[in-house]
Coordinates of C-alpha atoms in Angstrom, one line a residue:
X1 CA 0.0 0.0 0.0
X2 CA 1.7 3.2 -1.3
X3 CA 5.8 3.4 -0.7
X4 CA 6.8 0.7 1.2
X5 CA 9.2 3.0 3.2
X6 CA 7.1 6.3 2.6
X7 CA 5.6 6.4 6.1
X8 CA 9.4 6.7 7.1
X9 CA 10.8 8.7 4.4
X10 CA 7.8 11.7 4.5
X11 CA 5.9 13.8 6.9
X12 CA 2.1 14.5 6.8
X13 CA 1.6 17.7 5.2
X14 CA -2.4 19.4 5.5
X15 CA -4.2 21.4 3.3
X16 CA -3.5 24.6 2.7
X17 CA -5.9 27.5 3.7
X18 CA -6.4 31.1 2.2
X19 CA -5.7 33.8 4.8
X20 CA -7.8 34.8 7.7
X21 CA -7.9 38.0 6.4
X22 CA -9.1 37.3 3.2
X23 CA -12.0 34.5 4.3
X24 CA -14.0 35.9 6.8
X25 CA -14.5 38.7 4.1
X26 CA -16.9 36.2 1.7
X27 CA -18.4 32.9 2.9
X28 CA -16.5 30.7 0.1
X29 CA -14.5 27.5 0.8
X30 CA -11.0 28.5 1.7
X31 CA -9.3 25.3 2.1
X32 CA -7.0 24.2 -1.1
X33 CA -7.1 20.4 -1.7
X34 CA -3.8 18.5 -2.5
X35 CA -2.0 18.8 -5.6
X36 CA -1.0 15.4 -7.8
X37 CA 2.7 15.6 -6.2
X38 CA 1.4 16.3 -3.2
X39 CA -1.2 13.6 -2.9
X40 CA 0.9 11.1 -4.5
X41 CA 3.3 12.3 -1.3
X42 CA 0.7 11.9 1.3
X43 CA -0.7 8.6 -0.6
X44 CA 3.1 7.1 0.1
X45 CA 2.9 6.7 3.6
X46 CA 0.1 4.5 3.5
X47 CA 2.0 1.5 5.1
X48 CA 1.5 -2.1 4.3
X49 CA -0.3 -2.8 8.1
X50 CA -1.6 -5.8 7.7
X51 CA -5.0 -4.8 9.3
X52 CA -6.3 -1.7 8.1
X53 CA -7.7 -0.2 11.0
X54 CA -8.8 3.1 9.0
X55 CA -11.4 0.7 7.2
X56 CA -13.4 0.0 10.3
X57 CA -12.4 3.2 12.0
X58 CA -14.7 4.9 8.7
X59 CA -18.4 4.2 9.1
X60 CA -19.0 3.7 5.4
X61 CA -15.9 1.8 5.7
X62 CA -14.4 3.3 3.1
X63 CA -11.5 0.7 1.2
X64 CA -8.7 3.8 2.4
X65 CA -5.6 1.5 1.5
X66 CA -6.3 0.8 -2.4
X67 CA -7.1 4.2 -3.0
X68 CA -3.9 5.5 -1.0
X69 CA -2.1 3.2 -3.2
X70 CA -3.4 4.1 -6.4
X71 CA -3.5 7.9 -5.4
X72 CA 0.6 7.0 -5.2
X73 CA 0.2 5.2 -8.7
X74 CA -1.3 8.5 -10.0
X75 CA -4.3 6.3 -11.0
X76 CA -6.9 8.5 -9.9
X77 CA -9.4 7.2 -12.5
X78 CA -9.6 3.7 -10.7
X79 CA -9.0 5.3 -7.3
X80 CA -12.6 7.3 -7.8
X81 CA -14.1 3.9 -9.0
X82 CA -13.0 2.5 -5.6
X83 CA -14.0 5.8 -3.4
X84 CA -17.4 5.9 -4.9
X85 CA -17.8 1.7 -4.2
X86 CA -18.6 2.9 -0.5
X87 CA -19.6 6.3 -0.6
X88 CA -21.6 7.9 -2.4
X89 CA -20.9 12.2 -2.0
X90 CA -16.9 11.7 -1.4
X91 CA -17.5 15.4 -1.8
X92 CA -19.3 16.2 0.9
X93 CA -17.0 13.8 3.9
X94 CA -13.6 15.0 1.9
X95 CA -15.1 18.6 2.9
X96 CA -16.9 18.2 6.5
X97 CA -16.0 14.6 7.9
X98 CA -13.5 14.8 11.4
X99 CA -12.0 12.0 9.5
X100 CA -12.1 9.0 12.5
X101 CA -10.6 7.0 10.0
X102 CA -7.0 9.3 10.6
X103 CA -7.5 8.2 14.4
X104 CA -7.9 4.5 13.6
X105 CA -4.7 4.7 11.4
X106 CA -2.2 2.4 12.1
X107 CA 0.5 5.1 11.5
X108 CA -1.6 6.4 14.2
X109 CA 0.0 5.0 17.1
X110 CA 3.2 6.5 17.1
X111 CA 3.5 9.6 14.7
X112 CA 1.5 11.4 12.0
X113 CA -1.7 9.7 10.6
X114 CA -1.9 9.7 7.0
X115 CA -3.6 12.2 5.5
X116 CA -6.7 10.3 4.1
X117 CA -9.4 13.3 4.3
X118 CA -7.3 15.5 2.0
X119 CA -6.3 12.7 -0.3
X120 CA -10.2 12.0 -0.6
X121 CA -10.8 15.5 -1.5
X122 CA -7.5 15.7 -4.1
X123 CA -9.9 12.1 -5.6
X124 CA -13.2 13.6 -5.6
X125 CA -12.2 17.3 -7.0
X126 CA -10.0 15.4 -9.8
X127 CA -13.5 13.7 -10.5
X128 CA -15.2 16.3 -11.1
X129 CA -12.2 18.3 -13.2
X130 CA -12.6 15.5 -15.9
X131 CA -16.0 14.8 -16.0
X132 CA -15.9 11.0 -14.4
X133 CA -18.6 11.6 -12.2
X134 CA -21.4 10.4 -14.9
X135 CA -25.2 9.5 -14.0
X136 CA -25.7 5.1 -13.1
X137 CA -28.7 5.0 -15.1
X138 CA -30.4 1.2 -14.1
X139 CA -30.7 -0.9 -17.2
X140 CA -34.6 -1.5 -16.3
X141 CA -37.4 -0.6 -13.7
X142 CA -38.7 -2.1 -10.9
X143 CA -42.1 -0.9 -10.8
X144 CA -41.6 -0.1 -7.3
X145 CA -42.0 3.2 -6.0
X146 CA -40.0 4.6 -2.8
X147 CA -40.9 7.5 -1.1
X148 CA -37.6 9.2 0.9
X149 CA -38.7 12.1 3.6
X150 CA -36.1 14.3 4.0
X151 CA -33.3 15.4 2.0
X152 CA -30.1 15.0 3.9
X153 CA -27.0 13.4 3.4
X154 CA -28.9 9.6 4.5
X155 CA -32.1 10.6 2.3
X156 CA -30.0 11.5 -0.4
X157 CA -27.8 8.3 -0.3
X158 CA -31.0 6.3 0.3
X159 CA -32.3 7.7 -3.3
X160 CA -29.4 7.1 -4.8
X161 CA -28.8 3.5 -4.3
X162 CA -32.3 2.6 -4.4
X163 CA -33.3 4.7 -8.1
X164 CA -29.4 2.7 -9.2
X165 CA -31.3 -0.7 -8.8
X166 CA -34.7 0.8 -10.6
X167 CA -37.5 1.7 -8.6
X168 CA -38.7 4.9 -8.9
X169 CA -37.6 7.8 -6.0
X170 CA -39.5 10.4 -5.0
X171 CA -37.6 13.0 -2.2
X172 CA -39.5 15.2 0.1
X173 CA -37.9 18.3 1.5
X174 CA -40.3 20.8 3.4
X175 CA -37.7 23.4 2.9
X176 CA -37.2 25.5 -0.5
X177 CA -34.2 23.5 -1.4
X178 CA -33.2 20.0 -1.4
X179 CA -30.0 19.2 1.0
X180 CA -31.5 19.3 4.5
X181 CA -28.8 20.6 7.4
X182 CA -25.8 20.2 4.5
X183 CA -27.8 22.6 2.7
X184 CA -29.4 24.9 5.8
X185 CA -26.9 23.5 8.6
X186 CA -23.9 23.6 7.5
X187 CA -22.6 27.3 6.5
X188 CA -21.0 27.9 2.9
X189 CA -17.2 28.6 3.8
X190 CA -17.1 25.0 5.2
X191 CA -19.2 23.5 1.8
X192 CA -20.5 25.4 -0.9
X193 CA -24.1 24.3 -2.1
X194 CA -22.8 23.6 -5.3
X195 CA -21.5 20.0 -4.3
X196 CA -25.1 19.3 -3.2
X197 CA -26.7 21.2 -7.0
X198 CA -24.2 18.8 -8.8
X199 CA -25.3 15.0 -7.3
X200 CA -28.8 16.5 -7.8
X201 CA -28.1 16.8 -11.8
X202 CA -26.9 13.4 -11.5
X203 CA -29.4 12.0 -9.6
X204 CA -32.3 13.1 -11.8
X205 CA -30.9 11.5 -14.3
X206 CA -30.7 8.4 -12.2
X207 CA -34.3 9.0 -12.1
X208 CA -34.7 10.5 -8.7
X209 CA -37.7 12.9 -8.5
X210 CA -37.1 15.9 -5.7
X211 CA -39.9 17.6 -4.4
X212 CA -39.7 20.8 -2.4
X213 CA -42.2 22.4 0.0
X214 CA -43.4 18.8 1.5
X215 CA -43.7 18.8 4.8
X216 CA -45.5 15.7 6.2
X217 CA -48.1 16.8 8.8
X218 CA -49.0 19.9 7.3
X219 CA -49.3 19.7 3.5
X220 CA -48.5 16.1 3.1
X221 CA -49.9 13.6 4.8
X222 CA -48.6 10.1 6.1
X223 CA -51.7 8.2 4.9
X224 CA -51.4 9.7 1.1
X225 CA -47.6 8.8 0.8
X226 CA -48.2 5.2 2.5
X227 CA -51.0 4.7 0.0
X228 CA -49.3 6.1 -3.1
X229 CA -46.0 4.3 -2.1
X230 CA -44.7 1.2 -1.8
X231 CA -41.9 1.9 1.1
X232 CA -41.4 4.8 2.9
X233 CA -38.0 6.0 4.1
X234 CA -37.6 8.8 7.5
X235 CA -34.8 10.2 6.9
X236 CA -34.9 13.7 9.1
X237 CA -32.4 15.2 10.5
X238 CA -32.2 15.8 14.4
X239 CA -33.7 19.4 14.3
X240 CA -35.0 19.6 18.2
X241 CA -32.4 21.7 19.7
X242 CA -31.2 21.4 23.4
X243 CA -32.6 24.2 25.3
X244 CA -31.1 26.2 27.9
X245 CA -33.5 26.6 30.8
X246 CA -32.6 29.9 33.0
X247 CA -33.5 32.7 33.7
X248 CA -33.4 35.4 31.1
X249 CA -34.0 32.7 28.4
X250 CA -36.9 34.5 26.8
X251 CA -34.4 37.7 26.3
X252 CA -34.6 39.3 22.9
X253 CA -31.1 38.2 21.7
X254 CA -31.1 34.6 22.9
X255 CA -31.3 32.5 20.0
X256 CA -30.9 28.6 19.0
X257 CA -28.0 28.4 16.9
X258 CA -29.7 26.8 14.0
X259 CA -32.1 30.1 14.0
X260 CA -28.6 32.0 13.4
X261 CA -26.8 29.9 10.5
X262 CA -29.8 28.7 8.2
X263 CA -31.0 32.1 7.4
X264 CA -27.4 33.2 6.8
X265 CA -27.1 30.1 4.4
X266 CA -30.6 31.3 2.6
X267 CA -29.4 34.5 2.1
X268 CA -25.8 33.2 0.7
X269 CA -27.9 31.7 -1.8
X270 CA -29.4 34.6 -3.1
X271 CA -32.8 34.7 -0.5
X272 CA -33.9 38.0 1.0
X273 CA -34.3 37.0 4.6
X274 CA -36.2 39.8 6.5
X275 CA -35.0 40.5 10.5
X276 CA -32.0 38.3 9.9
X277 CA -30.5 37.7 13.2
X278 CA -26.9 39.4 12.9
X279 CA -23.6 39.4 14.8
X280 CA -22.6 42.8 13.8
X281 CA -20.8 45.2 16.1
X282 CA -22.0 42.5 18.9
X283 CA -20.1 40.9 21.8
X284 CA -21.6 37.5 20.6
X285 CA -21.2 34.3 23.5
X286 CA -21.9 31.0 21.9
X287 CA -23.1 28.6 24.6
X288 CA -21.5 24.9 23.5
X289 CA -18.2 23.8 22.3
X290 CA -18.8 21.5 19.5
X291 CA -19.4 21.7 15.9
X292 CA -22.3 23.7 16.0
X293 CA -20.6 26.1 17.8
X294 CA -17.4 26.8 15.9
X295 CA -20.2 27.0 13.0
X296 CA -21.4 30.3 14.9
X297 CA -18.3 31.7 15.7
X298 CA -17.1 31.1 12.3
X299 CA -20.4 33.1 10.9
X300 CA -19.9 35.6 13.4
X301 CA -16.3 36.3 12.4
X302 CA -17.8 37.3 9.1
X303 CA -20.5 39.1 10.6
X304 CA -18.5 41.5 11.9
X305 CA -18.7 40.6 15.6
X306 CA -17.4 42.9 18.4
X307 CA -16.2 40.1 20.7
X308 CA -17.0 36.3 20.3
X309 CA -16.3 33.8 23.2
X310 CA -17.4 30.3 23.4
X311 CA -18.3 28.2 26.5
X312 CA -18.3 24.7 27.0
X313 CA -19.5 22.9 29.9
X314 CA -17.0 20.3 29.9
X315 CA -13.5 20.3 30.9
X316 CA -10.7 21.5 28.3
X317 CA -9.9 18.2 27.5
X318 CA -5.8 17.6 27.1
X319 CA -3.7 19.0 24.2
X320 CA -3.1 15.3 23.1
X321 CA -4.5 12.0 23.5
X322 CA -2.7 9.2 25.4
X323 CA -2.7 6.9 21.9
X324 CA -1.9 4.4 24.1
X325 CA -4.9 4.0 25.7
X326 CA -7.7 5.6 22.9
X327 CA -6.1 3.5 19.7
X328 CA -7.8 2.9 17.3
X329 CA -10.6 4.7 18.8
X330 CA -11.8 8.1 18.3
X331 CA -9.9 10.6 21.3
X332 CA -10.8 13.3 23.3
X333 CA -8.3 15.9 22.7
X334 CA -8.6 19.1 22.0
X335 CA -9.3 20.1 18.9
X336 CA -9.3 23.8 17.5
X337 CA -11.4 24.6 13.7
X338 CA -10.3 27.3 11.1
X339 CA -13.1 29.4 13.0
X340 CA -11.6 29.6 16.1
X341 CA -8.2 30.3 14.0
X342 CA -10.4 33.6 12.8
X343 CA -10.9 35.3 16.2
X344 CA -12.3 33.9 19.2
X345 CA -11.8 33.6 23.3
X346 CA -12.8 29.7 24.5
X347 CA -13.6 28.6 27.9
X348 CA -14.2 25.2 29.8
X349 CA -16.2 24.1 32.8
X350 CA -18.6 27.3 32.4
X351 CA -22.4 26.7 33.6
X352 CA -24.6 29.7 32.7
X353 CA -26.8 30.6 36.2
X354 CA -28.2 33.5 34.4
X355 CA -28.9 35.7 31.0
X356 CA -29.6 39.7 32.1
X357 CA -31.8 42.1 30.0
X358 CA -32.7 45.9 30.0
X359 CA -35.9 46.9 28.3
X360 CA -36.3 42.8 27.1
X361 CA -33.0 42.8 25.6
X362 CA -30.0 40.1 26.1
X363 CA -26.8 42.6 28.4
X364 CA -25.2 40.0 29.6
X365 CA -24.4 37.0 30.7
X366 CA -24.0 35.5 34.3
X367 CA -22.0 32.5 35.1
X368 CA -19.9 30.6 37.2
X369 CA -16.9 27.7 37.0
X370 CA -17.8 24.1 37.5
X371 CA -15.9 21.0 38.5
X372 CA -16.5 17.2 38.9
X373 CA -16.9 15.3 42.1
X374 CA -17.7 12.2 42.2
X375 CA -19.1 12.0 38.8
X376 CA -20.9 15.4 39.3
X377 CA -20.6 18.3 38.5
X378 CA -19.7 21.1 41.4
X379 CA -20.3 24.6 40.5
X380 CA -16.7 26.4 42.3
X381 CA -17.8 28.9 45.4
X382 CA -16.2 32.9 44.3
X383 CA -16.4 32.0 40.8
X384 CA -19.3 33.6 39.7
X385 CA -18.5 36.4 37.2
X386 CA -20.5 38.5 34.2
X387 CA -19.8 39.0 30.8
X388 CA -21.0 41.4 28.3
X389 CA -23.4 40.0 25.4
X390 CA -25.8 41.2 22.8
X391 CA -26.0 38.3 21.5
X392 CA -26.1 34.8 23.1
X393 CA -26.4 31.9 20.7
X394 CA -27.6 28.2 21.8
X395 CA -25.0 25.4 20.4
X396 CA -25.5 22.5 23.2
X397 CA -26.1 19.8 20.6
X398 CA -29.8 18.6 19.2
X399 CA -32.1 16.2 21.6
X400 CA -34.2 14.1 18.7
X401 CA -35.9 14.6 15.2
X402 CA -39.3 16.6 14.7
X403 CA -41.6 14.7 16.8
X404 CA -44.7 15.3 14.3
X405 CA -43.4 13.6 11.8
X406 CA -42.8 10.1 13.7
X407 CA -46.3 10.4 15.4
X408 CA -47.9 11.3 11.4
X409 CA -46.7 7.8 10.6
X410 CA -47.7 6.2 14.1
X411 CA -44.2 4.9 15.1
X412 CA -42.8 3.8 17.4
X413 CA -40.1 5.8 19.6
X414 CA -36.8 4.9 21.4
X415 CA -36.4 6.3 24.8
X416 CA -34.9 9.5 23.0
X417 CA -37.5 9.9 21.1
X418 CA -35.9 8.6 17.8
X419 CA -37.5 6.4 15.7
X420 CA -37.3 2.8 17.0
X421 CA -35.7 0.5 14.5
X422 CA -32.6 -2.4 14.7
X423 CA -29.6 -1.8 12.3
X424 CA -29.8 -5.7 12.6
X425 CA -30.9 -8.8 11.4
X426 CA -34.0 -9.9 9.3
X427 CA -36.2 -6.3 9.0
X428 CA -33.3 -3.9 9.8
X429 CA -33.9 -0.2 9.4
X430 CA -37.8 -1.0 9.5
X431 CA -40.1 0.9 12.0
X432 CA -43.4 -0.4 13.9
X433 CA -45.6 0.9 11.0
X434 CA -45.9 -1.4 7.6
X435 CA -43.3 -0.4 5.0
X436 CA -42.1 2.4 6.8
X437 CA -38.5 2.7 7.2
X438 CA -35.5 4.7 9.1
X439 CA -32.2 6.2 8.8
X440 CA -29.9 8.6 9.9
X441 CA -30.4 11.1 12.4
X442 CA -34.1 10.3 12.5
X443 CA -32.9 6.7 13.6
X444 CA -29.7 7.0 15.5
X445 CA -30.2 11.1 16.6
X446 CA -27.9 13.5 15.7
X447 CA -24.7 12.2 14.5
X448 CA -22.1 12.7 11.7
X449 CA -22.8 13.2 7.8
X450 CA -20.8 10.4 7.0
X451 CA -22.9 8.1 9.8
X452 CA -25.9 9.4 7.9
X453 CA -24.7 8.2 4.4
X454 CA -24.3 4.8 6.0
X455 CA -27.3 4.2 7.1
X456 CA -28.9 5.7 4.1
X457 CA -26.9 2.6 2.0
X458 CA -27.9 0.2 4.7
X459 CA -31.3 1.0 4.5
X460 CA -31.8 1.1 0.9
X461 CA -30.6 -2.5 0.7
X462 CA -33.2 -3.2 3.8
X463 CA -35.9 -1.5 1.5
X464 CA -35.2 -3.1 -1.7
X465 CA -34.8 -6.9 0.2
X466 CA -38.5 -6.1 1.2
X467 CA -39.5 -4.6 -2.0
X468 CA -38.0 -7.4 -4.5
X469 CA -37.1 -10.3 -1.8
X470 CA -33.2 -10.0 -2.6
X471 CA -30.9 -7.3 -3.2
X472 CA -27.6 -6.7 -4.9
X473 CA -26.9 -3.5 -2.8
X474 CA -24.2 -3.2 -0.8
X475 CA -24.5 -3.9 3.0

């Protein structure tokens, strides 16, 4: 795999980014993929391990080794033929996936990981530059007709497997656009919507139908897409934010962070978007310190904010993981994003006790220093203090999908209030209700875009084995 000695002979090299100075001025990608030397480089230290650990560390389980090796080869046609065998938007994981297939790398355990997210972007992009990506087009038609709710990375990799094999795919997405949170969620300088605009052109002519402005309970109905259809596919995302239950919470100024970044996506892509909530000239605090919250600082930066700190609940966690003990597993380390690069104060082991308003708008914020004890958590005595904020955004993470869509369909629930279906066995990804399966977020709750293409694969197989009584989809 790759250069036998290449894991010795070279050093991990990232991709490059453009400036601070010159992104947080637009909301375009700033991160340069690989060039062919470069990859061919980074492809090089794949080592000959034996066991590729990266294989099962990727959910998709992504063949990382043969692609390494033929990135090295410089034989990128075949190595897009073998990216695309287990995933189906390269594109958007080679953009937006934390890679937990660099933590399971061998090469892992005692130096550098290899470099596999920015060899998969280098693959993908060179895809596109020559026109390999071309439309699967079945050779005939099933008959069968699938209905997919939801238009998210697991709906969309749902459609396309199952319209590959020949039944006829119909997408519902209640908002304007089809993508769900990669399209809404997910702001523009980390993916631009184009990605998601090209898989659609390929898709329709895969013979996936999209449909806009559905949203079941309101102007759809379960009964008239269970009727009309002969499987049904939940593939949400997890929309139901975590709230933040103090005082002050009703504040003009206190906001879900979702309510912040989807109108500033809309209005990236062209929509007028009246009362938009902006960071501007604000001391912004973002409450959470994961994903969703870099995602806010990040807009915030190019808002213009006066101040942006971010609080996290949790311990800092250390600089670096002891590999010993975490390999092949993903580590909790800390981790700093090209947001926080652009401008931002960060604090741990911060509980909020209080948001303060004059004339029912967000001043400040009151708060105090935590520790754990015995498994809970303390708050410190003298460590109450006050910060300024105008704006205080809400980014502690997403508690379950929209709850009127599960009870639409009548199914059953998890104790999370996902819908209840085994990834297992005879009936996997099926719900309590007749023909109505479950994937992604909606399934599993909030999780990662490249978890959600996985199950949208798994469960298209799980729809088409009830649909035609076999399938040749992947598992």
């Amino acid at each position: 795999m790759g250069k036998v000695t290449g894991f010795m002979e070279y050093g991990r090299l990232s991709e490059a980014n453009l400036p601070v100075n010159d992104r947080v001025k637009n909301y375009k990608e700033f991160v340069l993929h690989l060039s062919d030397d470069q990859a061919q480089t980074q492809g090089a230290r794949c080592m000959d391990c034996g066991i590729p650990f990266c294989m099962s560390g990727c959910p998709i389980n992504n063949i990382i080794p043969d692609w390494n090796d033929l990135v090295y080869r410089q034989d990128w046609r075949n190595a897009i033929d073998v990216l695309h065998s287990t995933n189906n938007f390269p594109e958007f994981t080679g953009r937006i996936c934390p890679a937990p297939c660099e933590a399971a790398c061998t090469l892992n355990i005692n130096a550098d990981a290899v470099g596999i997210k920015s060899i998969e972007h280098a693959i993908i992009d060179k895809a596109w530059e020559n026109d390999w990506v071309k439309p699967q087009v079945p050779a005939s038609k099933t008959g069968k007709k699938v209905a997919i709710v939801g238009s998210g990375p697991a709906g969309l990799a749902a459609a396309q497997q199952l319209a590959r094999v020949g039944h006829d795919v119909v997408v519902l997405e209640k908002e304007s656009r089809i993508g769900g949170l990669l399209r809404y969620g997910i702001p523009d300088f980390k993916m631009e919507k184009s990605h998601i605009d090209r898989r659609m052109e390929q898709m329709r002519a895969e013979g996936v139908e999209f449909r806009t402005g559905q949203n079941v309970g309101e102007n759809v109905s379960a009964e008239q897409l269970t009727k009309e259809f002969d499987a049904v596919i939940l593939a949400g995302g997890a929309e139901y934010p975590r709230d933040l239950p103090v005082p002050g919470r009703a504040l003009d100024g206190v906001h879900f962070a979702m309510d912040f970044l989807t109108p500033q996506n809309k209005v990236v892509a062209g929509d007028t978007i009246p009362n938009q909530i902006m960071a501007t000239g604000k001391h912004v605090v973002v409450i959470g310190g994961g994903d969703t919250g870099s995602d806010c600082v990040g807009t915030s930066n190019r808002h213009g904010a006066a101040s942006i700190t971010q609080f996290e609940l949790m311990p800092q966690p250390p600089e670096k993981e002891n590999k010993e003990l975490v390999w092949p597993n993903w580590p909790l380390k800390m981790r700093t994003s090209s947001s926080h690069e652009e401008g931002c104060d960060r604090d741990w082991s911060i509980t909020t006790k209080e948001l303060i308003g004059e004339n029912g708008k967000v001043v400040a914020l009151k708060g105090a220093r935590v520790e754990w004890k015995d498994g809970k958590m303390v708050e410190i005595p003298g460590s109450e203090f006050t910060i300024k904020a105008d704006l205080v955004l809400l980014a502690m993470g997403f508690v379950s999908p929209v709850q009127k869509v599960l009870d639409a369909f009548g199914v059953e629930k998890d104790a999370r209030g996902n819908a209840k279906a085994s990834t297992d066995g005879e009936g996997c990804y099926a719900t309590s209700s007749a023909k109505v399966f479950a994937a992604g977020d909606m399934r599993r709750g909030q999780s990662l875009v490249v978890w959600a293409i996985r199950e949208g694969r798994q469960c298209a197989r799980a729809v088409d084995e009830f649909l035609m009584g076999s399938s040749t989809l992947p598992r």
